Amino acid sequence: MPFKIVGVIGSSKADSELFRLAEEVGAEIAKRGAAVVCGGLTGVMEAVCKGARSHGGLTIGIIPSWSKEDANPYVQIPIVTGMGMGRNVMVVMTADVLIAVGGEFGTLSEIAHALNIGKKVIGLRTWNLAKAHTKPIPDLVEATDPKKAVDLAINSISAKG
Amino acid sequence: MPFKIVGVIGSSKADSELFRLAEEVGAEIAKRGAAVVCGGLTGVMEAVCKGARSHGGLTIGIIPSWSKEDANPYVQIPIVTGMGMGRNVMVVMTADVLIAVGGEFGTLSEIAHALNIGKKVIGLRTWNLAKAHTKPIPDLVEATDPKKAVDLAINSISAKG
Amino acid sequence: MPFKIVGVIGSSKADSELFRLAEEVGAEIAKRGAAVVCGGLTGVMEAVCKGARSHGGLTIGIIPSWSKEDANPYVQIPIVTGMGMGRNVMVVMTADVLIAVGGEFGTLSEIAHALNIGKKVIGLRTWNLAKAHTKPIPDLVEATDPKKAVDLAINSISAKG
Amino acid sequence: MPFKIVGVIGSSKADSELFRLAEEVGAEIAKRGAAVVCGGLTGVMEAVCKGARSHGGLTIGIIPSWSKEDANPYVQIPIVTGMGMGRNVMVVMTADVLIAVGGEFGTLSEIAHALNIGKKVIGLRTWNLAKAHTKPIPDLVEATDPKKAVDLAINSISAKG
């Protein structure tokens, strides 16, 4: 049986509050026995891996560069792509569901790729895309805290399976 | 000397008004001696190639599938990637500047990738991202008509060169 | 600490002897505490994952299609790329060292990518490239059996680290 | 109608004889009205573009890096991928047929990808793969000079179309 995999996306720069939020997201994912996939670098990506490892979770980092040395120290499985931001597509495709924590334009590209293929995105202080669109976006749901974000994420995987 | 290359992004489904807008964008690009790059398929992508060819312009289509038969009939240079939506990144990187005509989530991913690397995007009835963001987005500029969109695009290339 | 990752490459069709060889390779990798990365499909890829799982090893499959359902049943971590044979490059880059078991042209592409970046390849009944080249190829070494192949592979990782 | 596109692959380092061969290949392709696609860099890639441009041919370079400034000066259409050697797959897929001039491991990866999808490769002093294989390889044909290589290449496209 493959692991359930929750993708966590967010900026490589995170202030202390976003870092703490992402760390809690990682911890909650690990508590539920799912693996984390992320872009493998710093900021939100490092926080979520740190949180997951603190609870024995499995962490996968899909690295944009050619070097696994670029992975943050909490990544257990660095997938080396050498594809730059092209790796964002793979984070989206590998995840069963996504949680966006904060985020700038790179995160927005991942949200857009996810919505493009009908994959659910749970947001924590992330892009409020409905404001920029002419239609509601049912696959993008804002959560109020890390625990609820992970609940929504895991429920959405279970509903599919 | 390499060609100046204007990327045009937009949905594979276009109503008659969007199709006409994209066709005019293609024609205006060709009149200025620049090449068009797009995703090579239907809708806005087909319209911009058709418009460019009607004025003798060069058309490049970066195809998501494994088959150049999937290119629209106005693509002269089909680049076959087999990368699915991963090819969106390459449309963005190959273009010197981008014009977004309408657009759904695929187009949004391209706008996001462009803004992520500081590449200018001119919009025609496309995502009004500033509404969904906490900061202004100077690299995303809305134009009122195809001619002005292409003027802005070409000027932005010249300013860089 | 990231896992040590051994890449195993080979054809999606394997006769019973190649299947058994690849299964033993997987088992030997697992016994040494390293993870397996492969292309995730059938044949040699399935055999190595089956062998690794039978000894509690961790298995990563880098899938060419858009669907993790295409992974063989022994893959625990399916990385979904949607990149077709472009994913071969990622198998090579993600592995710390490669073992080629048999193999046709897809495997040859992976051997070539590995040699191109100076990554070691241990061969088991695979391409004898030295015969087709004008120079010796020190990074491509033939092993006589699965245990020796994995010994050579693990030693080459330890020498680097 | 899309252009006929001949892919030319070979090392980024070329001695004067290989450079001259590749330049003639480019010239012969241009004389037949086909476009050249290559990896866009130096050596054989530069020679074939130079030869094609000297006869008014169209030149496409699929660049591994993030910067079109890395293209050789004879590339008219730089396709920017940021994918490193992953772009080799795209050179193969975009070409209707391939000519390999000399070549090291990067070229070998391209030959292997081509043979893997049944695409014809004409060789000029390149890998003699039949020596390393257990079966004949009908899709890999050695030519004696540039003119004959291009004749074989163009004939193989016409046979398909």
XYZ file of C-alpha atoms in Angstrom:
644
model
C 0.000 0.000 0.000
C 1.376 3.392 -0.902
C 1.514 6.084 1.770
C -1.132 8.765 1.852
C 0.770 11.868 0.806
C -0.165 15.413 1.790
C 1.515 18.170 -0.205
C 2.398 21.324 1.689
C 3.230 24.423 -0.315
C 4.409 27.847 0.763
C 7.135 30.387 0.495
C 10.845 29.692 1.017
C 10.770 32.693 3.344
C 8.542 32.419 6.391
C 8.226 34.766 9.350
C 8.031 33.135 12.768
C 4.244 32.912 12.722
C 4.023 31.204 9.334
C 6.894 28.914 10.344
C 4.998 27.877 13.456
C 1.779 27.293 11.471
C 3.603 25.108 8.942
C 5.353 23.197 11.698
C 1.995 22.398 13.271
C 0.657 21.309 9.909
C 3.582 18.878 9.585
C 3.033 17.539 13.091
C -0.677 16.969 12.456
C 0.021 15.161 9.186
C 2.508 12.848 10.895
C 0.090 12.101 13.729
C -2.383 10.802 11.140
C 0.214 8.488 9.554
C 0.465 10.309 6.253
C 3.682 11.381 4.513
C 4.548 14.978 3.634
C 5.687 16.062 0.180
C 6.971 19.582 -0.395
C 9.510 21.483 -2.460
C 12.279 20.525 -0.048
C 13.837 23.940 0.571
C 13.621 26.546 3.368
C 10.807 28.547 4.993
C 7.407 26.832 4.983
C 8.980 23.758 3.360
C 11.499 23.362 6.155
C 8.915 24.049 8.859
C 6.513 21.379 7.670
C 9.304 18.786 7.430
C 10.554 19.723 10.894
C 7.071 19.367 12.346
C 6.494 16.024 10.643
C 9.842 14.603 11.779
C 9.185 15.674 15.365
C 6.303 13.179 15.298
C 8.065 10.445 13.334
C 6.497 11.331 9.983
C 7.991 10.591 6.569
C 9.213 13.629 4.597
C 9.720 13.876 0.835
C 11.303 16.960 -0.771
C 11.090 17.484 -4.535
C 14.194 19.579 -5.109
C 14.412 22.117 -7.962
C 18.199 22.036 -8.258
C 20.670 19.319 -9.242
C 21.906 18.784 -5.715
C 20.332 16.971 -2.808
C 22.512 19.098 -0.555
C 19.975 21.861 -1.213
C 17.298 19.945 0.716
C 16.498 21.163 4.211
C 17.842 18.931 7.014
C 14.420 17.416 7.762
C 13.928 15.916 4.288
C 14.370 12.140 4.390
C 13.726 11.453 0.712
C 15.122 14.131 -1.577
C 13.830 13.710 -5.149
C 16.313 15.544 -7.374
C 14.764 17.030 -10.502
C 17.093 19.715 -11.859
C 13.911 21.284 -13.270
C 13.727 24.557 -11.385
C 10.176 25.726 -10.901
C 9.055 22.935 -13.239
C 9.234 20.780 -10.139
C 6.212 22.613 -8.734
C 4.058 20.595 -11.112
C 5.422 17.387 -9.629
C 4.738 18.438 -6.043
C 1.127 18.995 -7.071
C 0.818 15.719 -8.959
C 2.471 13.626 -6.246
C 0.285 14.970 -3.439
C -3.128 13.395 -2.830
C -4.281 16.773 -1.510
C -2.538 20.117 -0.891
C -2.283 22.525 2.011
C -1.060 26.037 1.145
C 0.494 27.965 4.030
C 0.921 31.631 3.162
C 2.674 31.830 -0.152
C 3.846 34.090 -2.930
C 3.860 33.530 -6.705
C 5.485 30.083 -6.620
C 2.747 28.883 -4.299
C 0.157 30.496 -6.534
C 1.502 28.483 -9.488
C 1.033 25.310 -7.473
C -2.496 26.243 -6.417
C -3.316 26.959 -10.061
C -1.863 23.649 -11.274
C -3.846 21.821 -8.591
C -7.138 23.523 -9.434
C -6.424 22.880 -13.108
C -6.506 19.128 -12.530
C -9.281 19.202 -9.927
C -7.069 18.544 -6.912
C -8.256 19.979 -3.599
C -6.287 22.787 -1.914
C -6.756 23.731 1.742
C -5.514 27.258 2.468
C -4.028 28.750 5.632
C -3.562 32.510 5.164
C -2.974 31.983 1.459
C -4.260 33.471 -1.816
C -7.973 34.326 -1.731
C -8.447 33.539 -5.391
C -12.205 33.753 -5.400
C -11.780 37.535 -5.209
C -9.886 37.502 -8.496
C -12.189 35.134 -10.321
C -15.633 35.413 -11.868
C -16.842 32.106 -10.422
C -16.663 30.412 -7.005
C -13.746 27.966 -6.594
C -15.054 24.991 -4.609
C -11.691 23.147 -4.667
C -9.958 25.966 -2.748
C -11.064 25.998 0.902
C -9.710 28.250 3.646
C -9.083 26.658 7.055
C -8.844 28.520 10.329
C -5.986 26.587 11.951
C -3.445 23.803 11.219
C -5.431 21.034 12.867
C -8.556 21.845 10.878
C -6.540 22.189 7.670
C -5.108 18.697 8.105
C -8.529 17.282 9.035
C -9.997 18.692 5.826
C -7.043 17.369 3.839
C -7.157 13.850 5.229
C -10.945 13.689 4.892
C -10.680 14.666 1.259
C -8.223 11.795 0.588
C -10.438 9.299 2.410
C -13.473 10.453 0.439
C -11.612 9.724 -2.811
C -10.155 6.389 -1.789
C 20.025 37.382 -33.934
C 17.255 35.479 -32.198
C 13.662 36.456 -32.847
C 11.818 38.548 -30.305
C 9.281 36.126 -28.892
C 5.933 37.132 -27.382
C 4.179 34.448 -25.352
C 0.405 34.380 -25.555
C -1.464 32.386 -22.946
C -5.150 31.623 -22.559
C -7.739 28.910 -22.396
C -8.099 26.043 -24.862
C -11.765 27.023 -24.995
C -12.539 30.504 -26.306
C -15.887 32.063 -27.139
C -16.058 34.081 -30.325
C -15.131 37.334 -28.626
C -12.009 35.960 -26.922
C -11.062 34.189 -30.152
C -11.266 37.475 -32.044
C -9.228 39.301 -29.375
C -6.508 36.638 -29.491
C -6.497 36.681 -33.284
C -5.894 40.437 -33.244
C -3.119 39.982 -30.701
C -1.444 37.508 -33.077
C -1.823 39.849 -36.026
C -0.333 42.785 -34.100
C 2.640 40.694 -32.962
C 3.340 39.590 -36.536
C 3.123 43.172 -37.826
C 5.921 44.098 -35.437
C 8.181 41.277 -36.666
C 8.109 39.245 -33.472
C 7.403 35.517 -33.199
C 4.544 34.026 -31.160
C 5.020 31.227 -28.659
C 2.024 29.524 -27.088
C 0.871 26.155 -25.829
C 0.041 25.052 -29.363
C -3.489 23.745 -28.848
C -7.006 25.102 -29.458
C -8.965 28.179 -28.316
C -6.831 31.237 -27.564
C -3.724 29.332 -28.658
C -5.177 28.593 -32.068
C -6.546 32.109 -32.472
C -3.236 33.814 -31.817
C -1.427 31.519 -34.264
C -4.100 32.095 -36.897
C -3.808 35.859 -36.480
C -0.027 35.768 -36.657
C 0.023 33.561 -39.763
C -2.449 35.855 -41.521
C 0.282 38.519 -41.356
C 3.224 36.238 -42.139
C 4.331 35.845 -38.518
C 6.292 32.912 -37.122
C 4.373 30.609 -34.748
C 5.829 28.262 -32.137
C 3.635 25.836 -30.174
C 4.983 24.084 -27.076
C 2.861 20.946 -27.085
C 1.977 19.111 -23.840
C 1.471 15.706 -25.454
C 3.801 13.308 -27.282
C 2.369 14.061 -30.677
C 2.861 17.035 -32.944
C -0.446 16.108 -34.558
C -2.045 17.730 -31.493
C -0.792 21.163 -32.582
C -3.317 23.506 -34.123
C -2.972 23.939 -37.916
C -1.361 27.387 -37.590
C 1.659 26.201 -35.604
C 4.766 26.180 -37.778
C 7.205 24.957 -35.148
C 5.730 22.364 -32.812
C 7.995 21.731 -29.817
C 7.008 18.332 -28.473
C 7.488 17.963 -24.730
C 5.358 15.058 -23.495
C 5.291 16.955 -20.184
C 1.626 17.778 -19.831
C 1.054 20.957 -17.888
C 4.786 20.998 -17.082
C 5.142 22.585 -20.496
C 3.481 25.739 -19.156
C 6.761 26.574 -17.438
C 8.557 26.420 -20.765
C 6.096 28.717 -22.503
C 6.789 31.258 -19.776
C 10.563 30.868 -19.911
C 10.770 30.972 -23.706
C 8.706 34.146 -24.032
C 10.404 37.528 -23.645
C 7.108 38.886 -22.358
C 3.608 37.427 -21.956
C 0.111 38.464 -22.970
C -2.749 36.679 -21.162
C -6.066 36.621 -23.019
C -8.892 35.495 -20.740
C -7.833 32.305 -19.083
C -8.701 29.706 -16.492
C -6.436 27.851 -14.039
C -3.814 26.780 -16.615
C -3.353 30.404 -17.595
C -3.191 31.372 -13.933
C -0.324 28.913 -13.445
C 1.547 30.599 -16.273
C 0.910 34.089 -14.906
C 2.173 32.900 -11.521
C 5.316 31.324 -12.978
C 6.001 34.538 -14.910
C 5.563 36.802 -11.886
C 7.695 34.391 -9.869
C 10.682 35.087 -12.141
C 9.926 38.762 -12.672
C 8.652 38.422 -16.238
C 6.079 40.988 -17.353
C 2.500 39.908 -18.109
C 0.047 42.070 -20.055
C -3.570 41.064 -19.407
C -6.624 41.250 -21.628
C -9.734 40.303 -19.634
C -7.669 37.986 -17.489
C -7.145 37.319 -13.768
C -7.227 40.467 -11.660
C -4.723 39.098 -9.180
C -4.180 42.309 -7.269
C -7.612 41.719 -5.700
C -6.404 38.442 -4.233
C -3.055 39.705 -3.005
C -1.928 41.845 -0.127
C 0.484 43.907 -2.257
C 0.304 45.615 -5.661
C 1.658 43.519 -8.567
C 3.534 45.898 -10.886
C 4.510 43.144 -13.367
C 0.852 42.379 -14.173
C -0.691 45.161 -16.278
C -4.187 45.187 -17.772
C -4.536 46.498 -21.338
C -7.740 47.789 -22.913
C -7.382 46.284 -26.402
C -5.129 43.961 -28.451
C -3.129 46.723 -30.109
C -2.298 48.353 -26.783
C -1.468 44.989 -25.241
C 1.063 44.280 -27.982
C 2.484 47.810 -27.757
C 3.056 47.332 -24.022
C 4.580 43.903 -24.622
C 6.983 45.006 -27.353
C 7.996 48.112 -25.398
C 8.826 45.977 -22.405
C 11.136 43.785 -24.517
C 12.856 46.817 -26.027
C 13.356 48.341 -22.590
C 15.162 45.182 -21.484
C 17.229 44.758 -24.662
C 19.479 12.403 7.719
C 18.288 11.509 4.241
C 18.099 7.833 3.264
C 20.809 6.352 1.103
C 19.034 5.757 -2.182
C 20.017 3.092 -4.720
C 18.502 3.465 -8.180
C 17.616 0.265 -9.981
C 16.949 0.483 -13.700
C 15.820 -2.155 -16.173
C 13.153 -3.129 -18.620
C 9.406 -3.144 -17.935
C 9.465 -6.679 -19.350
C 11.540 -9.223 -17.472
C 11.787 -12.962 -17.985
C 11.808 -15.092 -14.855
C 15.584 -15.050 -14.533
C 15.889 -11.247 -14.754
C 12.932 -10.897 -12.399
C 14.653 -13.111 -9.852
C 17.933 -11.180 -10.203
C 16.172 -7.862 -9.682
C 14.250 -9.250 -6.710
C 17.520 -10.287 -5.080
C 18.976 -6.853 -5.781
C 16.013 -5.305 -3.967
C 16.367 -7.650 -1.030
C 20.086 -6.920 -0.679
C 19.501 -3.162 -0.796
C 16.868 -3.430 1.946
C 19.149 -5.555 4.129
C 21.684 -2.727 4.057
C 19.124 -0.131 5.149
C 19.059 1.824 1.896
C 15.955 2.867 -0.028
C 15.212 1.838 -3.627
C 14.260 4.303 -6.335
C 13.086 3.069 -9.725
C 10.700 3.947 -12.538
C 7.798 2.429 -10.598
C 6.298 0.214 -13.300
C 6.451 -3.514 -14.136
C 9.244 -5.999 -14.928
C 12.594 -5.212 -13.303
C 11.026 -2.210 -11.541
C 8.368 -4.373 -9.908
C 10.841 -7.122 -9.022
C 13.228 -4.808 -7.209
C 10.390 -3.227 -5.217
C 9.007 -6.662 -4.339
C 12.425 -7.824 -3.157
C 12.976 -4.701 -1.101
C 9.555 -4.864 0.542
C 10.083 -8.535 1.459
C 12.899 -7.287 3.708
C 11.150 -4.168 5.002
C 12.902 -1.764 2.632
C 11.539 1.588 1.496
C 10.483 1.810 -2.173
C 10.143 4.943 -4.299
C 8.727 4.812 -7.833
C 9.113 7.798 -10.168
C 6.081 7.314 -12.395
C 6.058 8.516 -16.037
C 2.286 8.898 -16.288
C -0.208 11.179 -14.543
C -1.618 8.434 -12.360
C -0.211 6.792 -9.257
C -2.446 3.835 -10.055
C 0.193 2.942 -12.664
C 2.738 2.180 -9.936
C 3.416 -1.473 -9.197
C 1.889 -2.721 -5.914
C 5.251 -2.694 -4.089
C 5.844 1.049 -4.519
C 5.293 2.860 -1.225
C 6.083 6.348 -2.434
C 4.863 7.040 -5.956
C 6.300 10.284 -7.337
C 3.962 11.357 -10.142
C 5.679 13.267 -12.935
C 3.480 13.133 -16.037
C 6.765 13.497 -17.937
C 6.943 10.214 -19.824
C 10.498 9.146 -20.460
C 11.651 12.525 -19.161
C 11.268 10.947 -15.735
C 14.284 8.736 -16.500
C 16.497 11.743 -15.846
C 14.998 12.095 -12.392
C 15.541 8.461 -11.471
C 19.210 8.988 -12.315
C 19.511 12.250 -10.398
C 17.687 11.011 -7.316
C 19.788 7.856 -6.973
C 23.120 8.032 -5.166
C 24.311 5.166 -7.385
C 22.629 2.994 -10.034
C 22.313 -0.732 -10.663
C 21.222 -1.724 -14.180
C 19.575 -5.134 -14.461
C 19.296 -6.217 -18.095
C 17.648 -3.422 -19.995
C 16.676 -2.124 -23.392
C 16.830 1.422 -24.802
C 15.095 3.117 -21.868
C 17.699 1.659 -19.542
C 20.425 2.718 -21.950
C 19.175 6.298 -21.758
C 19.470 6.152 -17.975
C 22.982 4.677 -18.103
C 23.973 7.438 -20.505
C 22.499 10.198 -18.328
C 24.313 8.747 -15.310
C 27.678 8.535 -17.067
C 27.108 12.044 -18.394
C 27.084 13.428 -14.850
C 29.730 11.078 -13.486
C 27.372 8.865 -11.493
C 28.457 5.254 -11.018
C 26.478 2.431 -12.689
C 26.807 -1.217 -11.647
C 25.657 -3.601 -14.391
C 24.052 -7.035 -14.147
C 23.700 -8.509 -17.667
C 23.270 -5.040 -19.084
C 24.731 -2.976 -21.956
C 28.436 -3.582 -22.497
C 29.038 -0.034 -23.606
C 32.823 -0.229 -23.644
C 32.507 -2.275 -26.852
C 30.762 0.620 -28.557
C 33.076 3.349 -27.306
C 36.568 4.460 -28.174
C 37.628 4.838 -24.547
C 37.251 2.743 -21.391
C 34.265 3.677 -19.192
C 35.409 3.430 -15.568
C 32.011 4.488 -14.152
C 30.270 1.456 -15.685
C 31.211 -1.742 -13.842
C 29.792 -5.226 -14.467
C 28.988 -7.324 -11.406
C 28.637 -11.111 -11.366
C 25.662 -11.457 -9.017
C 23.091 -9.347 -7.117
C 24.922 -9.416 -3.802
C 28.159 -8.186 -5.361
C 26.301 -5.563 -7.349
C 24.757 -4.133 -4.183
C 28.103 -4.325 -2.344
C 29.734 -2.304 -5.102
C 26.848 0.159 -5.089
C 26.805 0.724 -1.344
C 30.597 1.005 -1.203
C 30.527 3.670 -3.886
C 28.029 5.735 -1.852
C 30.091 5.387 1.319
C 33.240 6.427 -0.548
C 31.499 9.649 -1.611
C 29.897 10.478 1.699
C 2.005 23.370 -42.500
C 4.641 22.793 -39.863
C 8.288 22.773 -40.880
C 10.067 19.477 -41.323
C 12.485 19.414 -38.423
C 15.788 17.526 -38.382
C 17.375 17.064 -34.972
C 21.161 17.195 -34.849
C 22.848 15.886 -31.725
C 26.498 15.843 -30.728
C 29.005 16.993 -28.190
C 29.401 20.553 -26.918
C 33.095 20.086 -27.685
C 34.016 19.470 -31.306
C 37.441 19.302 -32.929
C 37.807 21.038 -36.269
C 36.869 17.950 -38.258
C 33.650 17.255 -36.350
C 32.809 20.957 -36.493
C 33.188 20.931 -40.277
C 31.054 17.771 -40.599
C 28.288 19.274 -38.480
C 28.440 22.531 -40.413
C 27.938 20.622 -43.660
C 25.039 18.730 -42.121
C 23.413 22.069 -41.258
C 23.982 23.428 -44.745
C 22.478 20.334 -46.372
C 19.419 20.466 -44.126
C 18.838 24.122 -45.002
C 19.196 23.425 -48.734
C 16.312 20.960 -48.443
C 14.047 23.506 -46.719
C 13.936 21.771 -43.362
C 14.539 23.391 -39.975
C 17.269 22.322 -37.537
C 16.599 21.562 -33.887
C 19.485 20.999 -31.499
C 20.503 21.566 -27.894
C 21.461 25.166 -28.690
C 24.929 25.288 -27.141
C 28.511 25.034 -28.479
C 30.469 22.451 -30.468
C 28.400 20.313 -32.838
C 25.279 22.292 -31.857
C 26.872 25.585 -32.878
C 28.355 24.121 -36.066
C 25.053 22.785 -37.350
C 23.294 26.093 -36.660
C 26.095 28.020 -38.364
C 25.885 25.769 -41.425
C 22.114 26.057 -41.604
C 22.130 29.846 -41.249
C 24.747 30.160 -44.008
C 22.079 28.761 -46.340
C 19.109 30.647 -44.903
C 17.843 27.749 -42.789
C 15.751 28.069 -39.638
C 17.495 27.128 -36.367
C 15.868 26.083 -33.101
C 17.914 25.549 -29.924
C 16.376 23.789 -26.918
C 18.418 25.321 -24.116
C 19.113 23.418 -20.871
C 19.600 26.507 -18.717
C 17.296 29.328 -17.648
C 18.893 31.878 -19.953
C 18.586 32.356 -23.672
C 21.931 34.124 -23.529
C 23.433 30.626 -23.342
C 22.321 29.878 -26.899
C 24.995 29.960 -29.591
C 24.808 33.025 -31.882
C 23.285 31.055 -34.766
C 20.151 30.011 -32.870
C 17.124 31.977 -34.084
C 14.549 30.386 -31.813
C 15.847 29.621 -28.341
C 13.421 27.418 -26.393
C 14.282 27.942 -22.730
C 13.605 24.901 -20.560
C 15.610 25.247 -17.336
C 15.579 21.440 -17.306
C 19.254 20.614 -17.690
C 19.805 17.323 -19.456
C 16.067 16.699 -19.223
C 15.870 18.858 -22.314
C 17.560 16.084 -24.302
C 14.245 14.244 -24.305
C 12.600 17.246 -25.915
C 15.193 17.538 -28.673
C 14.447 13.915 -29.534
C 10.680 14.332 -29.416
C 10.630 17.561 -31.422
C 12.787 16.196 -34.242
C 11.140 14.206 -37.046
C 14.436 12.328 -37.433
C 17.873 12.629 -35.809
C 21.443 12.901 -37.054
C 24.163 12.159 -34.487
C 27.543 13.717 -35.222
C 30.239 12.227 -33.001
C 29.047 12.441 -29.456
C 29.699 11.472 -25.873
C 27.304 10.352 -23.141
C 24.785 13.161 -23.616
C 24.450 12.208 -27.256
C 24.154 8.562 -26.269
C 21.206 9.447 -24.015
C 19.509 11.096 -26.972
C 20.161 8.136 -29.269
C 18.727 5.843 -26.605
C 15.606 7.982 -26.109
C 15.087 8.052 -29.890
C 15.455 4.282 -30.300
C 13.151 3.817 -27.306
C 10.298 5.509 -29.169
C 11.184 4.101 -32.585
C 12.609 7.309 -34.016
C 15.292 6.920 -36.688
C 18.869 8.036 -35.970
C 21.457 8.569 -38.715
C 25.015 8.414 -37.368
C 28.171 10.193 -38.506
C 31.153 8.842 -36.546
C 28.931 8.206 -33.576
C 28.224 5.338 -31.150
C 28.287 1.927 -32.813
C 25.659 0.550 -30.485
C 25.123 -2.724 -32.322
C 28.459 -3.866 -30.882
C 27.083 -3.436 -27.365
C 23.723 -5.050 -27.991
C 22.489 -8.587 -28.442
C 20.253 -7.718 -31.389
C 20.645 -5.645 -34.572
C 19.370 -2.050 -34.290
C 17.660 -1.188 -37.584
C 16.724 2.350 -36.492
C 20.398 3.343 -36.075
C 22.100 3.736 -39.454
C 25.642 4.930 -40.070
C 26.199 7.341 -42.987
C 29.502 7.972 -44.745
C 29.253 11.732 -45.230
C 27.033 14.726 -44.344
C 25.186 14.817 -47.646
C 24.251 11.148 -47.420
C 23.274 11.527 -43.783
C 20.844 14.316 -44.638
C 19.497 12.389 -47.636
C 18.753 9.423 -45.383
C 17.182 11.709 -42.781
C 14.916 13.565 -45.216
C 13.897 10.342 -46.957
C 12.889 8.854 -43.656
C 10.613 11.835 -42.911
C 9.038 11.665 -46.359
C 8.402 7.944 -45.966
C 6.484 8.638 -42.758
C 4.500 11.638 -44.029
